[in-house]
C-alpha angles and dihedrals in degrees: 000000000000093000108047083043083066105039082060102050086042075056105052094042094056087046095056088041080059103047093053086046089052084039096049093050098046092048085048085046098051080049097053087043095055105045085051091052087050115023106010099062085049089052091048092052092059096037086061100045091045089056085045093054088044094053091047088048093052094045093045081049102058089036092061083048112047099021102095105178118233120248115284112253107229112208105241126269147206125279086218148018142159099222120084093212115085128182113213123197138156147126134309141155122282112270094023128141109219115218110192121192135201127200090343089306130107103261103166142330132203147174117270108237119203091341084313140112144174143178114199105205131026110184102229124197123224107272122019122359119189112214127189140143146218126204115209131185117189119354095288102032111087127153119224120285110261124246110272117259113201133218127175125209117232116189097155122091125232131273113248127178121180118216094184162025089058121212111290094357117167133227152173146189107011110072096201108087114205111233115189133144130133133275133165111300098244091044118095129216136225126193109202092324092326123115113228130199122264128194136228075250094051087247107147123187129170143142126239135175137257138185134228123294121005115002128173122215119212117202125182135171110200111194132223091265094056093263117153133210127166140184131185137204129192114219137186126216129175128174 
């Protein structure tokens, strides 16, 4: 009787020992499960920004670092003009600073819009003048310089000298008077609208009609820079 009497009080102590033990790890459950439902949820959400801000830090990082931007593509330009204002445009990636030089020097930089820039005025000086671009992204990361591109300007207009017809000369019969004379070899010629033929030399020669009684011919060479220069003979032809 001792024995079982002990054996029973052994029992119910260890059953009390197992029910706090059940009690104390479903209170410290309860617990666990609250602060997740209140604070923890909040913790996790900026647990998870901050590891998002950290990974796009990391990626625009390495972009500014490794992402050197190709050359700019310049639209191409004339060989000469007679303006010493140019406008320069072209191609270059999004998110690009255009650097433009002139003559080895810094002449302008812009933004590139929608894959696009332009510059509206270069300051040329009279003769050659040597044109190329950088594109640069961030302070470290810049393209190759293009290849230069050359234009000259040209203010001067071009020599003409007239052969023949001379002033007031007289003629009959034909009715297709020979205009010649000598200009510079890239200029062309025009008689009275019509485009004659020039030379390596700069010798034109070409025939043109009249009409009866008093005519003017207008001759004019327009170089390869857009000068001008003209010259005009009266003529008389009769039948």
């Amino acid at each position: 009787m001792r024995r079982k009497s002990r054996l029973e009080k052994l029992s119910r102590k260890s059953e009390n020992i197992i029910i706090k033990r059940i009690f104390y790890l479903s209170l410290f459950s309860l617990i666990i499960i609250v602060f997740l439902f209140t604070v923890g949820i909040s913790l996790i959400g900026k647990l998870t920004d901050f590891t998002t801000f950290l990974l796009k830090k990391d990626e625009n990082s390495q972009t500014q670092t490794y992402s050197v931007p190709n050359p700019p593509r310049l639209d191409p330009i004339l060989h000469a003009t007679n303006s010493a204002k140019l406008k320069i445009s072209g191609f270059s990636d999004e998110g690009t600073n255009i650097i433009i030089y002139l003559n080895d020097q810094v002449a302008g930089h812009t933004d590139t819009v929608d894959g696009k820039f332009i510059i509206d005025s270069l300051n040329l000086k009279n003769g050659d003048n040597f044109i190329s671009a950088m594109a640069v992204r961030g302070q470290d990361n810049q393209s190759e310089e293009t290849q230069k591109q050359t234009i000259v300007l040209d203010t001067q207009e071009p020599d003409l000298s007239i052969n023949s017809p001379e002033e007031d000369q007289s003629f009959s019969k034909n009715n297709r008077i020979k205009v010649s004379g000598q200009t510079e070899k890239d200029a062309q010629v025009f008689v009275n609208n019509f485009l004659a033929n020039v030379d390596s030399e700069g010798n034109f020669e070409i025939y043109v009609p009249v009409m009866e009684g008093e005519n003017t011919i207008e001759i004019k060479a327009v170089d390869k820079a857009g000068n001008i220069k003209s010259e005009s003979r009266k003529i008389h032809f009769s039948n």
